[in-house]
Structure formats: structure tokens, C-alpha cells
Short mmCIF file of N, CA and C in Angstrom, two decimals:
data_model
loop_
_atom_site.label_atom_id
_atom_site.label_comp_id
_atom_site.label_asym_id
_atom_site.label_seq_id
_atom_site.Cartn_x
_atom_site.Cartn_y
_atom_site.Cartn_z
N MET A 1 39.67 -4.52 4.63
CA MET A 1 40.45 -3.83 3.19
C MET A 1 40.95 -5.47 2.87
N VAL A 2 41.45 -6.20 3.67
CA VAL A 2 42.53 -7.42 3.03
C VAL A 2 41.17 -8.42 2.98
N LEU A 3 39.97 -8.41 3.33
CA LEU A 3 39.19 -9.61 3.30
C LEU A 3 38.62 -8.91 2.18
N GLN A 4 38.29 -7.79 1.89
CA GLN A 4 37.42 -7.44 0.68
C GLN A 4 38.39 -7.84 -1.16
N LEU A 5 39.64 -7.37 -0.38
CA LEU A 5 40.74 -7.92 -1.58
C LEU A 5 40.60 -9.31 -2.09
N ALA A 6 40.93 -9.99 -0.98
CA ALA A 6 40.67 -11.64 -1.19
C ALA A 6 39.57 -12.11 -1.44
N TYR A 7 38.21 -11.48 -1.41
CA TYR A 7 36.92 -12.10 -1.88
C TYR A 7 37.09 -11.29 -3.34
N SER A 8 37.42 -10.60 -3.68
CA SER A 8 37.56 -9.66 -5.08
C SER A 8 38.21 -10.69 -5.83
N ILE A 9 39.56 -10.89 -5.45
CA ILE A 9 40.33 -11.76 -6.39
C ILE A 9 40.22 -12.92 -6.33
N PHE A 10 39.26 -13.65 -5.34
CA PHE A 10 38.61 -15.00 -5.29
C PHE A 10 37.06 -14.98 -6.51
N GLY A 11 36.57 -13.74 -6.95
CA GLY A 11 35.41 -13.64 -7.44
C GLY A 11 35.73 -13.68 -8.85
N ILE A 12 36.90 -12.69 -8.96
CA ILE A 12 37.57 -12.64 -10.60
C ILE A 12 38.12 -14.06 -10.78
N CYS A 13 38.87 -14.96 -10.25
CA CYS A 13 39.44 -16.18 -10.49
C CYS A 13 38.79 -17.45 -10.41
N GLY A 14 38.13 -17.37 -8.97
CA GLY A 14 37.26 -18.98 -8.73
C GLY A 14 35.77 -18.88 -9.68
N GLY A 15 35.09 -18.00 -9.77
CA GLY A 15 33.79 -17.68 -10.40
C GLY A 15 33.77 -17.90 -11.36
N PRO A 16 34.49 -17.35 -12.56
CA PRO A 16 34.55 -18.33 -13.89
C PRO A 16 34.71 -19.81 -13.58
N LEU A 17 35.68 -20.31 -13.04
CA LEU A 17 36.00 -21.75 -13.20
C LEU A 17 34.92 -22.37 -12.72
N LEU A 18 34.45 -21.90 -11.73
CA LEU A 18 32.67 -22.62 -11.20
C LEU A 18 32.00 -22.94 -12.15
N GLY A 19 32.00 -21.57 -12.91
CA GLY A 19 31.06 -21.05 -14.21
C GLY A 19 30.78 -22.25 -15.26
N VAL A 20 32.39 -22.51 -15.53
CA VAL A 20 32.68 -23.65 -16.74
C VAL A 20 32.23 -25.02 -16.30
N PHE A 21 32.91 -25.01 -14.70
CA PHE A 21 32.32 -26.63 -14.23
C PHE A 21 31.00 -26.98 -14.51
N LEU A 22 30.29 -26.03 -13.92
CA LEU A 22 28.81 -25.89 -14.14
C LEU A 22 28.17 -25.96 -15.30
N LEU A 23 29.14 -25.79 -16.40
CA LEU A 23 28.44 -25.88 -17.90
C LEU A 23 28.83 -27.03 -18.29
N GLY A 24 30.03 -27.66 -18.09
CA GLY A 24 30.21 -28.80 -18.16
C GLY A 24 29.63 -30.06 -17.59
N MET A 25 29.00 -29.57 -16.42
CA MET A 25 28.36 -30.63 -15.75
C MET A 25 26.79 -30.81 -16.10
N PHE A 26 26.05 -29.72 -16.66
CA PHE A 26 24.88 -29.94 -16.95
C PHE A 26 24.48 -29.65 -18.20
N VAL A 27 25.25 -28.95 -19.18
CA VAL A 27 25.12 -28.74 -20.46
C VAL A 27 25.72 -29.68 -21.48
N ARG A 28 25.10 -30.88 -22.16
CA ARG A 28 25.62 -31.58 -22.97
C ARG A 28 26.12 -31.12 -24.15
N ARG A 29 25.88 -29.98 -24.93
CA ARG A 29 26.54 -29.65 -25.66
C ARG A 29 27.44 -28.08 -25.68
N ALA A 30 28.09 -28.46 -24.75
CA ALA A 30 28.82 -27.61 -24.14
C ALA A 30 30.16 -28.13 -24.66
N ASN A 31 30.83 -26.89 -25.22
CA ASN A 31 32.16 -27.37 -26.04
C ASN A 31 33.46 -26.42 -25.16
N ALA A 32 34.68 -26.57 -26.31
CA ALA A 32 35.60 -25.70 -25.64
C ALA A 32 35.55 -24.22 -25.82
N LYS A 33 35.42 -24.06 -26.73
CA LYS A 33 34.88 -22.63 -27.67
C LYS A 33 33.89 -21.89 -26.12
N GLY A 34 33.12 -22.48 -26.25
CA GLY A 34 31.73 -21.74 -25.34
C GLY A 34 32.67 -21.63 -23.91
N ALA A 35 33.14 -22.47 -23.43
CA ALA A 35 34.24 -22.71 -22.04
C ALA A 35 35.18 -21.34 -22.05
N TYR A 36 35.83 -21.37 -23.11
CA TYR A 36 36.97 -20.56 -23.02
C TYR A 36 36.61 -18.94 -23.09
N ALA A 37 35.52 -18.58 -23.91
CA ALA A 37 34.46 -17.64 -23.60
C ALA A 37 33.92 -17.11 -22.75
N GLY A 38 33.55 -18.00 -21.97
CA GLY A 38 32.76 -18.20 -20.68
C GLY A 38 33.96 -17.48 -19.39
N VAL A 39 34.94 -18.10 -19.99
CA VAL A 39 35.87 -18.05 -18.36
C VAL A 39 36.50 -16.42 -18.72
N PHE A 40 36.80 -16.09 -20.20
CA PHE A 40 37.30 -15.25 -20.05
C PHE A 40 36.39 -13.76 -19.99
N THR A 41 35.13 -14.17 -20.26
CA THR A 41 34.11 -13.17 -20.50
C THR A 41 33.56 -13.01 -18.52
N GLY A 42 33.55 -13.94 -18.10
CA GLY A 42 33.45 -13.65 -16.40
C GLY A 42 34.36 -13.06 -15.95
N ALA A 43 35.49 -13.56 -15.98
CA ALA A 43 36.86 -12.68 -15.98
C ALA A 43 37.17 -11.41 -15.94
N SER A 44 36.54 -11.02 -17.04
CA SER A 44 36.99 -9.73 -17.62
C SER A 44 35.83 -8.85 -16.95
N LEU A 45 34.54 -9.01 -16.98
CA LEU A 45 33.37 -8.30 -16.61
C LEU A 45 33.32 -8.48 -15.03
N THR A 46 33.82 -9.11 -14.10
CA THR A 46 34.21 -8.95 -12.81
C THR A 46 35.62 -7.94 -12.71
N ALA A 47 36.62 -8.58 -13.43
CA ALA A 47 37.80 -7.46 -12.88
C ALA A 47 37.69 -5.92 -13.20
N TRP A 48 36.67 -5.92 -14.67
CA TRP A 48 36.30 -4.27 -14.93
C TRP A 48 35.22 -3.75 -13.54
N VAL A 49 34.57 -4.49 -12.64
CA VAL A 49 33.72 -4.32 -11.83
C VAL A 49 34.59 -3.46 -10.72
N PHE A 50 35.42 -4.34 -10.50
CA PHE A 50 36.80 -4.63 -9.04
C PHE A 50 37.21 -3.34 -9.41
N LEU A 51 38.01 -3.30 -10.65
CA LEU A 51 38.97 -1.96 -10.98
C LEU A 51 37.98 -0.77 -10.52
N GLY A 52 36.64 -0.60 -11.20
CA GLY A 52 35.55 0.34 -11.25
C GLY A 52 35.39 0.56 -10.11
N SER A 53 35.09 -0.19 -9.23
CA SER A 53 34.69 0.16 -7.45
C SER A 53 35.99 0.70 -6.95
N VAL A 54 37.32 -0.08 -7.34
CA VAL A 54 38.74 0.39 -6.82
C VAL A 54 38.80 2.21 -6.85
N PHE A 55 38.52 2.48 -8.15
CA PHE A 55 38.84 3.87 -9.03
C PHE A 55 37.37 4.93 -8.60
N TYR A 56 36.29 4.37 -8.73
CA TYR A 56 35.13 5.39 -8.21
C TYR A 56 34.65 4.76 -7.13
N PRO A 57 35.08 4.73 -5.81
CA PRO A 57 34.57 4.18 -4.60
C PRO A 57 33.07 4.88 -4.60
N PRO A 58 32.14 4.14 -3.59
CA PRO A 58 31.13 4.37 -3.29
C PRO A 58 30.60 5.93 -2.23
N ASN A 59 30.01 6.70 -2.52
CA ASN A 59 29.64 7.82 -1.83
C ASN A 59 29.41 7.15 -0.45
N LYS A 60 30.19 7.29 1.00
CA LYS A 60 29.92 6.98 2.01
C LYS A 60 29.19 7.96 3.05
N TYR A 61 29.16 9.14 2.91
CA TYR A 61 28.19 9.86 3.55
C TYR A 61 26.93 9.77 3.26
N PRO A 62 26.15 9.70 4.34
CA PRO A 62 24.34 9.83 4.06
C PRO A 62 23.84 11.15 3.34
N GLY A 63 23.02 10.85 2.83
CA GLY A 63 22.35 12.02 2.03
C GLY A 63 21.99 13.31 3.10
N THR A 64 21.42 13.12 4.16
CA THR A 64 20.92 13.90 5.44
C THR A 64 20.80 13.81 6.31
N THR A 65 21.35 14.48 7.28
CA THR A 65 21.39 14.31 8.65
C THR A 65 20.85 14.82 9.55
N SER A 66 19.83 14.75 10.42
CA SER A 66 19.33 15.80 11.77
C SER A 66 19.83 16.25 12.57
N VAL A 67 20.61 17.01 13.11
CA VAL A 67 20.84 17.45 14.62
C VAL A 67 19.47 18.33 15.26
N ARG A 68 18.35 18.09 14.77
CA ARG A 68 17.39 18.68 15.47
C ARG A 68 17.12 18.08 17.01
N GLU A 69 17.48 16.95 17.19
CA GLU A 69 17.01 16.47 18.64
C GLU A 69 18.42 16.47 19.07
N CYS A 70 19.47 16.62 18.86
CA CYS A 70 20.68 16.72 19.54
C CYS A 70 20.80 17.91 20.41
N GLN A 71 20.87 17.61 22.10
CA GLN A 71 20.97 18.97 22.79
C GLN A 71 21.82 19.96 22.73
N PHE A 72 22.77 20.00 22.11
CA PHE A 72 23.23 21.23 21.37
C PHE A 72 22.54 22.45 20.78
N TYR A 73 21.71 21.35 19.80
CA TYR A 73 20.55 22.36 18.57
C TYR A 73 19.39 22.63 19.95
N LYS A 74 19.02 22.08 20.50
CA LYS A 74 18.06 22.03 21.18
C LYS A 74 18.25 23.32 22.29
N ASP A 75 19.36 23.55 22.76
CA ASP A 75 19.86 24.53 23.79
C ASP A 75 20.00 25.81 22.90
N ALA A 76 20.37 25.79 21.64
CA ALA A 76 20.88 26.99 20.57
C ALA A 76 19.45 27.55 20.32
N VAL A 77 18.41 26.75 20.14
CA VAL A 77 16.88 27.06 20.23
C VAL A 77 16.40 27.55 21.23
N TYR A 78 16.39 27.25 22.33
CA TYR A 78 16.11 27.70 23.48
C TYR A 78 16.42 28.77 23.55
N TYR A 79 18.09 29.24 24.12
CA TYR A 79 18.45 30.41 23.89
C TYR A 79 18.05 31.76 22.73
N ASN A 80 17.79 31.52 21.67
CA ASN A 80 17.50 32.01 20.71
C ASN A 80 16.09 32.76 20.79
N ASN A 81 15.39 31.83 21.36
CA ASN A 81 13.71 32.41 21.49
C ASN A 81 13.86 32.81 22.79
N MET A 82 14.85 32.49 23.98
CA MET A 82 14.74 33.32 25.09
C MET A 82 15.05 35.02 25.17
N TRP A 83 15.84 35.06 23.89
CA TRP A 83 16.70 36.32 23.45
C TRP A 83 15.83 36.93 22.75
N THR A 84 15.16 36.34 21.56
CA THR A 84 13.95 37.48 20.91
C THR A 84 13.07 37.79 21.96
N ASN A 85 12.51 36.96 22.46
CA ASN A 85 11.42 37.64 23.46
C ASN A 85 11.83 38.40 24.71
N ALA A 86 11.71 39.48 24.57
CA ALA A 86 11.77 40.83 25.42
C ALA A 86 12.40 40.48 27.19
N SER A 87 11.03 39.91 27.41
CA SER A 87 10.87 39.68 29.00
C SER A 87 11.49 38.75 29.47
N THR A 88 12.20 37.91 28.45
CA THR A 88 12.89 36.84 29.18
C THR A 88 14.65 36.99 28.67
N ARG A 89 14.45 38.08 27.94
CA ARG A 89 15.96 38.31 27.73
C ARG A 89 17.25 38.63 28.74
N ILE A 90 16.45 38.76 29.74
CA ILE A 90 17.45 39.22 30.89
C ILE A 90 17.84 37.90 31.64
N ASN A 91 17.36 36.78 31.03
CA ASN A 91 18.17 35.35 31.64
C ASN A 91 18.89 35.09 30.62
N VAL A 92 19.21 35.62 29.35
CA VAL A 92 20.18 34.65 28.57
C VAL A 92 21.63 35.77 28.69
N THR A 93 22.23 34.94 28.72
CA THR A 93 24.16 35.68 28.50
C THR A 93 24.20 35.92 27.38
N ALA A 94 25.18 37.02 26.99
CA ALA A 94 25.69 37.14 25.61
C ALA A 94 26.36 36.14 25.07
N GLU A 95 27.20 35.30 25.92
CA GLU A 95 27.69 34.16 25.46
C GLU A 95 27.23 32.95 24.98
N GLN A 96 26.13 32.96 26.03
CA GLN A 96 25.12 31.74 25.33
C GLN A 96 24.40 32.29 24.35
N TYR A 97 24.10 33.59 23.95
CA TYR A 97 23.06 33.73 22.56
C TYR A 97 24.42 34.07 21.43
N ASN A 98 25.69 34.08 21.67
CA ASN A 98 26.56 34.27 20.64
C ASN A 98 26.96 32.51 20.27
N THR A 99 26.63 31.75 21.13
CA THR A 99 26.84 30.37 20.59
C THR A 99 25.70 29.85 20.13
N SER A 100 24.31 30.08 20.72
CA SER A 100 23.60 29.45 19.72
C SER A 100 23.39 30.31 18.31
N MET A 101 24.19 31.46 17.80
CA MET A 101 24.34 31.70 16.77
C MET A 101 25.37 31.28 15.82
N GLN A 102 26.06 30.51 16.36
CA GLN A 102 27.18 30.28 15.96
C GLN A 102 26.76 28.66 15.53
N VAL A 103 25.58 28.06 16.53
CA VAL A 103 25.14 26.79 16.22
C VAL A 103 24.36 27.36 14.78
N PHE A 104 23.23 28.08 14.73
CA PHE A 104 23.04 28.24 13.33
C PHE A 104 23.11 28.55 12.38
N ASP A 105 24.35 29.22 12.39
CA ASP A 105 25.19 29.65 11.24
C ASP A 105 26.02 28.42 10.82
N GLN A 106 26.17 27.29 11.76
CA GLN A 106 26.90 26.05 11.28
C GLN A 106 25.63 25.20 10.63
N TYR A 107 24.59 24.86 11.43
CA TYR A 107 23.63 23.80 11.25
C TYR A 107 22.45 24.08 10.83
N GLY A 108 22.02 25.66 10.67
CA GLY A 108 20.97 26.09 9.45
C GLY A 108 19.87 25.82 10.75
N ASP A 109 19.05 25.02 9.51
CA ASP A 109 17.58 24.54 10.21
C ASP A 109 17.76 23.26 10.79
N GLY A 110 18.95 22.79 11.07
CA GLY A 110 19.23 21.44 11.76
C GLY A 110 19.23 20.26 10.76
N TYR A 111 19.47 20.25 9.81
CA TYR A 111 20.09 19.88 9.07
C TYR A 111 21.46 19.75 8.40
N ILE A 112 22.20 18.40 8.13
CA ILE A 112 23.31 18.66 7.25
C ILE A 112 23.04 17.70 5.96
N TYR A 113 23.03 18.47 4.64
CA TYR A 113 22.96 17.98 3.52
C TYR A 113 24.55 17.46 2.88
N ASN A 114 24.09 16.42 2.62
CA ASN A 114 25.61 15.82 2.08
C ASN A 114 25.07 15.56 0.34
N PRO A 115 24.87 15.67 -0.48
CA PRO A 115 24.10 15.52 -1.69
C PRO A 115 25.56 14.83 -2.33
N HIS A 116 24.64 13.69 -3.31
CA HIS A 116 25.46 12.54 -3.56
C HIS A 116 25.83 13.15 -4.99
N LYS A 117 27.38 12.82 -5.45
CA LYS A 117 27.76 13.75 -6.24
C LYS A 117 28.33 12.13 -7.08
N PRO A 118 27.56 11.85 -8.59
CA PRO A 118 28.04 10.80 -9.08
C PRO A 118 29.36 10.92 -9.88
N HIS A 119 30.35 9.97 -10.07
CA HIS A 119 31.77 10.37 -10.98
C HIS A 119 31.52 10.65 -12.01
N GLY A 120 30.26 10.07 -12.96
CA GLY A 120 30.27 10.43 -14.41
C GLY A 120 28.82 9.42 -14.83
N VAL A 121 28.91 8.69 -15.86
CA VAL A 121 27.74 7.98 -16.41
C VAL A 121 27.19 7.16 -15.27
N GLY A 122 25.60 7.65 -15.51
CA GLY A 122 25.12 7.09 -14.23
C GLY A 122 25.22 5.58 -14.21
N ILE A 123 24.95 4.74 -15.11
CA ILE A 123 24.81 3.01 -15.25
C ILE A 123 26.23 2.91 -14.49
N ALA A 124 26.85 3.36 -14.98
CA ALA A 124 28.65 2.71 -14.65
C ALA A 124 28.55 3.02 -13.07
N ASP A 125 28.13 4.15 -12.49
CA ASP A 125 28.20 4.50 -11.34
C ASP A 125 27.26 3.95 -10.51
N ASP A 126 26.44 3.43 -10.99
CA ASP A 126 25.71 2.24 -10.19
C ASP A 126 26.44 1.12 -10.16
N PHE A 127 26.45 0.57 -11.50
CA PHE A 127 27.54 -1.04 -11.53
C PHE A 127 28.84 -0.84 -10.84
N TYR A 128 29.38 0.20 -10.58
CA TYR A 128 31.14 0.05 -9.64
C TYR A 128 30.75 -0.10 -8.20
N HIS A 129 29.43 0.01 -7.95
CA HIS A 129 29.20 0.36 -6.36
C HIS A 129 28.47 -1.02 -5.78
N ILE A 130 28.57 -2.10 -6.76
CA ILE A 130 28.29 -3.40 -6.03
C ILE A 130 29.00 -4.08 -5.19
N SER A 131 28.44 -4.48 -4.40
CA SER A 131 29.26 -4.88 -3.00
C SER A 131 30.45 -6.30 -3.42
N TYR A 132 31.36 -6.27 -2.79
CA TYR A 132 32.25 -7.30 -3.27
C TYR A 132 31.84 -8.71 -3.02
N LEU A 133 30.83 -8.71 -2.29
CA LEU A 133 30.35 -10.10 -2.14
C LEU A 133 29.75 -10.96 -3.11
N TRP A 134 29.26 -10.11 -4.36
CA TRP A 134 28.42 -10.49 -5.33
C TRP A 134 29.27 -10.31 -6.32
N PHE A 135 30.58 -10.25 -6.54
CA PHE A 135 31.59 -10.59 -7.80
C PHE A 135 31.46 -12.10 -8.04
N SER A 136 31.80 -13.20 -7.00
CA SER A 136 31.56 -14.05 -7.19
C SER A 136 30.68 -14.59 -8.37
N THR A 137 29.22 -14.36 -7.67
CA THR A 137 28.04 -14.66 -8.14
C THR A 137 27.76 -13.48 -9.93
N ILE A 138 28.30 -12.82 -9.92
CA ILE A 138 28.16 -12.30 -11.29
C ILE A 138 29.05 -13.04 -12.14
N SER A 139 30.55 -13.32 -11.78
CA SER A 139 31.26 -14.09 -12.66
C SER A 139 30.95 -15.76 -12.52
N ILE A 140 30.10 -16.17 -11.73
CA ILE A 140 29.88 -17.42 -12.01
C ILE A 140 28.45 -17.53 -13.31
N PHE A 141 27.77 -16.60 -13.04
CA PHE A 141 26.39 -16.44 -14.07
C PHE A 141 26.68 -15.98 -15.45
N THR A 142 27.88 -14.93 -15.51
CA THR A 142 28.02 -14.57 -17.02
C THR A 142 28.94 -15.76 -17.35
N SER A 143 29.72 -16.23 -16.82
CA SER A 143 30.46 -17.52 -17.63
C SER A 143 29.91 -18.49 -17.98
N PHE A 144 28.69 -18.79 -17.07
CA PHE A 144 28.08 -19.89 -17.60
C PHE A 144 26.89 -19.33 -18.96
N LEU A 145 26.18 -18.60 -18.44
CA LEU A 145 25.68 -17.92 -20.06
C LEU A 145 26.11 -17.72 -21.03
N VAL A 146 27.33 -17.37 -21.05
CA VAL A 146 28.44 -16.62 -22.34
C VAL A 146 28.78 -18.30 -22.83
N GLY A 147 28.86 -19.00 -21.96
CA GLY A 147 29.55 -20.60 -22.44
C GLY A 147 28.45 -21.41 -22.99
N VAL A 148 26.99 -21.03 -22.63
CA VAL A 148 25.68 -21.65 -23.27
C VAL A 148 25.59 -21.24 -24.58
N VAL A 149 25.54 -20.19 -24.42
CA VAL A 149 25.35 -19.29 -25.95
C VAL A 149 26.58 -19.26 -27.26
N VAL A 150 27.75 -19.52 -26.48
CA VAL A 150 28.83 -19.28 -27.48
C VAL A 150 28.87 -21.06 -27.56
N SER A 151 28.84 -21.50 -27.18
CA SER A 151 28.55 -23.33 -27.46
C SER A 151 27.60 -23.68 -28.41
N PHE A 152 26.28 -23.09 -28.19
CA PHE A 152 25.28 -23.38 -29.02
C PHE A 152 25.44 -23.01 -30.66
N ALA A 153 25.94 -21.44 -30.41
CA ALA A 153 26.26 -20.65 -31.84
C ALA A 153 27.23 -21.03 -32.65
N PHE A 154 28.34 -21.46 -32.10
CA PHE A 154 29.80 -22.05 -32.90
C PHE A 154 29.76 -23.53 -33.02
N GLU A 155 28.77 -24.36 -32.59
CA GLU A 155 28.69 -25.88 -32.38
C GLU A 155 28.66 -26.27 -33.98
N THR A 156 30.04 -27.02 -34.23
CA THR A 156 30.37 -27.56 -35.36
C THR A 156 29.52 -28.88 -35.72
N LYS A 157 30.01 -29.71 -36.60
CA LYS A 157 29.53 -30.82 -37.34
C LYS A 157 29.92 -31.92 -36.61
N GLU A 158 31.49 -31.85 -36.19
CA GLU A 158 31.89 -32.50 -35.50
C GLU A 158 31.52 -32.52 -33.82
N ASP A 159 31.48 -31.40 -33.16
CA ASP A 159 30.70 -30.94 -31.75
C ASP A 159 29.64 -32.56 -31.97
N ARG A 160 28.86 -32.05 -32.66
CA ARG A 160 27.26 -32.49 -32.97
C ARG A 160 27.69 -34.47 -32.88
N GLU A 161 28.67 -34.78 -33.50
CA GLU A 161 28.65 -35.87 -33.78
C GLU A 161 29.59 -36.75 -32.69
N ARG A 162 30.32 -35.78 -31.84
CA ARG A 162 31.22 -36.62 -30.99
C ARG A 162 30.10 -36.85 -29.80
N GLU A 163 30.48 -38.44 -29.48
CA GLU A 163 29.78 -39.26 -28.27
C GLU A 163 30.57 -38.82 -26.92
N ILE A 164 29.19 -38.42 -25.77
CA ILE A 164 29.74 -38.31 -24.79
C ILE A 164 29.47 -39.47 -23.94
N ASP A 165 30.39 -40.04 -22.73
CA ASP A 165 29.90 -41.04 -22.21
C ASP A 165 28.55 -40.58 -21.20
N PRO A 166 27.79 -41.24 -21.28
CA PRO A 166 26.35 -40.75 -20.91
C PRO A 166 26.71 -40.94 -19.25
N LYS A 167 27.52 -41.48 -18.66
CA LYS A 167 27.70 -41.37 -17.25
C LYS A 167 28.14 -39.87 -16.95
N LEU A 168 28.73 -38.91 -17.94
CA LEU A 168 29.50 -37.94 -17.46
C LEU A 168 28.58 -36.63 -17.06
N PRO A 169 27.38 -36.44 -18.01
CA PRO A 169 26.54 -35.33 -17.77
C PRO A 169 25.65 -35.86 -16.40
N ILE A 170 25.14 -34.81 -15.47
CA ILE A 170 24.65 -35.01 -14.47
C ILE A 170 23.08 -34.69 -15.01
N SER A 171 22.14 -35.45 -15.11
CA SER A 171 20.57 -35.29 -15.17
C SER A 171 20.31 -34.58 -13.97
N ALA A 172 19.19 -34.22 -13.53
CA ALA A 172 18.43 -33.50 -12.61
C ALA A 172 17.90 -34.79 -11.86
N LYS A 173 17.44 -36.12 -12.41
CA LYS A 173 17.14 -37.18 -11.50
C LYS A 173 18.48 -37.79 -10.96
N GLY A 174 19.31 -37.96 -11.68
CA GLY A 174 20.77 -38.09 -10.84
C GLY A 174 21.16 -37.52 -10.12
N LEU A 175 21.02 -36.28 -9.76
CA LEU A 175 21.62 -35.56 -9.02
C LEU A 175 20.63 -35.80 -7.82
N VAL A 176 19.32 -35.67 -7.73
CA VAL A 176 18.68 -36.00 -6.86
C VAL A 176 18.83 -37.17 -5.89
N VAL A 177 18.89 -38.03 -6.97
CA VAL A 177 19.16 -39.70 -6.46
C VAL A 177 20.90 -39.72 -5.63
N ARG A 178 21.61 -38.86 -6.39
CA ARG A 178 23.25 -39.13 -5.62
C ARG A 178 22.99 -38.77 -4.35
N VAL A 179 22.33 -37.33 -4.29
CA VAL A 179 22.44 -36.70 -2.69
C VAL A 179 21.70 -37.28 -1.88
N PHE A 180 20.75 -37.88 -2.34
CA PHE A 180 19.38 -38.64 -1.34
C PHE A 180 20.37 -39.65 -0.55
N CYS A 181 20.70 -40.59 -1.86
CA CYS A 181 22.02 -41.61 -1.19
C CYS A 181 23.06 -41.11 -0.38
N LEU A 182 23.46 -40.18 -0.67
CA LEU A 182 24.71 -39.58 0.23
C LEU A 182 24.11 -39.24 1.58
N ILE A 183 23.03 -38.83 1.47
CA ILE A 183 22.43 -38.28 3.14
C ILE A 183 21.70 -39.55 3.77
N THR A 184 21.38 -40.80 2.82
CA THR A 184 21.20 -41.86 3.73
C THR A 184 22.24 -42.75 4.17
N ARG A 185 23.15 -42.69 3.48
CA ARG A 185 24.50 -43.26 4.11
C ARG A 185 25.21 -42.58 4.90
N SER A 186 24.92 -41.56 5.15
CA SER A 186 25.70 -40.79 6.40
C SER A 186 24.18 -40.80 7.64
N ASN A 187 23.64 -41.01 7.37
CA ASN A 187 22.17 -41.31 8.60
C ASN A 187 22.48 -42.89 9.28
N GLY A 188 23.10 -44.01 8.36
CA GLY A 188 23.42 -45.10 8.57
C GLY A 188 22.23 -46.04 7.91
N ILE A 189 21.53 -45.63 6.97
CA ILE A 189 20.52 -46.65 6.36
C ILE A 189 21.49 -46.87 5.10
N SER A 190 21.53 -48.23 4.65
CA SER A 190 21.74 -49.16 3.71
C SER A 190 21.43 -48.54 2.04
N THR A 191 22.34 -48.10 1.64
CA THR A 191 21.66 -47.73 0.04
C THR A 191 20.79 -49.04 -0.65
N LYS A 192 21.37 -50.12 -0.58
CA LYS A 192 20.70 -51.26 -1.20
C LYS A 192 18.98 -50.80 -0.93
N ALA A 193 18.77 -50.97 0.50
CA ALA A 193 17.58 -51.10 0.96
C ALA A 193 17.21 -49.70 0.93
N SER A 194 18.04 -48.62 0.71
CA SER A 194 17.09 -47.30 0.34
C SER A 194 16.23 -47.36 -1.27
N LEU A 195 17.12 -47.79 -2.04
CA LEU A 195 17.19 -48.03 -3.44
C LEU A 195 15.85 -48.96 -3.92
N ASN A 196 15.71 -50.12 -3.01
CA ASN A 196 14.34 -51.01 -3.21
C ASN A 196 12.89 -50.42 -2.83
#
């Protein structure tokens, strides 16, 4: 429970921050409006899912369980069959027969049925049952996507005219080169030799 709570809180707080960091790193036209909207939307959505999973926990019982292969059920079937057959009734005591009838009263056809009872609205019921390990991923993608959409939708003329240092945003090519240089540097290969 403690680990689940720690991951959930990290997903609510840390996920939107990583999403906004990625927004600023990969989107040149990102602005403060998109960043704020992304953080608040990502944190709100993850907090909503977390609170929903606390107040409406998932059904932990399996749908149907079979006891037909359990020894007590096999014994009950055996004693019941012997009791119904007149020639073998002598070999079954009344106590064995009564025990088998109690098993049949409790388990019937050998299946335990636990139907799932949803808490309310079907889509929210499924949405609240998302694993807490997905909270960070949900908040990262939500904050990034909302940040991109809001940044593009509410971009002003000043935002378009503002000059950004070309070294700040990372292109895909620049990211690959930097990662490759770090790998070659850790292997003892000179970066100057690897770039030539």
C-alpha cells in the first residue's frame, strides 16, 4: 500500500513536470500558456483517476471458480452416487451422505460464481481500475499533448517573433549525436576521432 501511494503521488506530481520538460525540449513553439495548461491538466487527470481508484476499488474476486477437482467435492460426488445406487448404499454411512449433501448445498454444480458488480458508469468504472504504475505515463502524455495544443492554439504575435537560442531545442539528429558521443566517451574512444 505504501509503494502504491508513493507511485501514485509521484505520478500526480512528477509526471506533468516531465511532460512540460519534454514540451520545452522538443517543441520550438511551446509557450507558458501551454506549459501551465499541460501541468494542470496532467495533474488533475491523474489525481482524478487516483481518487476514483481509492473510492471505487476494483473487484478483487474472480468471476467463476471451480471446485470440481477438489478432493472434498469428488468425495461428495462419490458418496452421493453410492447412496443413490441401491446395491452400494450399504457401504455409505448416513454421516458421509449428510456431509456430501452439505457440500452440494454449498457448492451446487461445483462452481463458485462471483459476478462483477460495477460501481456506476461503465467507462468511469474501467478508467478507475487502471494500475497505479500507469499514472506517470498518463500524466506525461496528457501534459505534453495538452501543452502542444494550447501552445499552438493561443500563440500570439509576440510568441512567434520571439527569438529562441538555436542551441536550446534539441533536434532528433542532435539528440542521436549527443547520445552517441556519450557512449563513445564511456568506451574510451575519443570524441574527436569519432566525429571525423
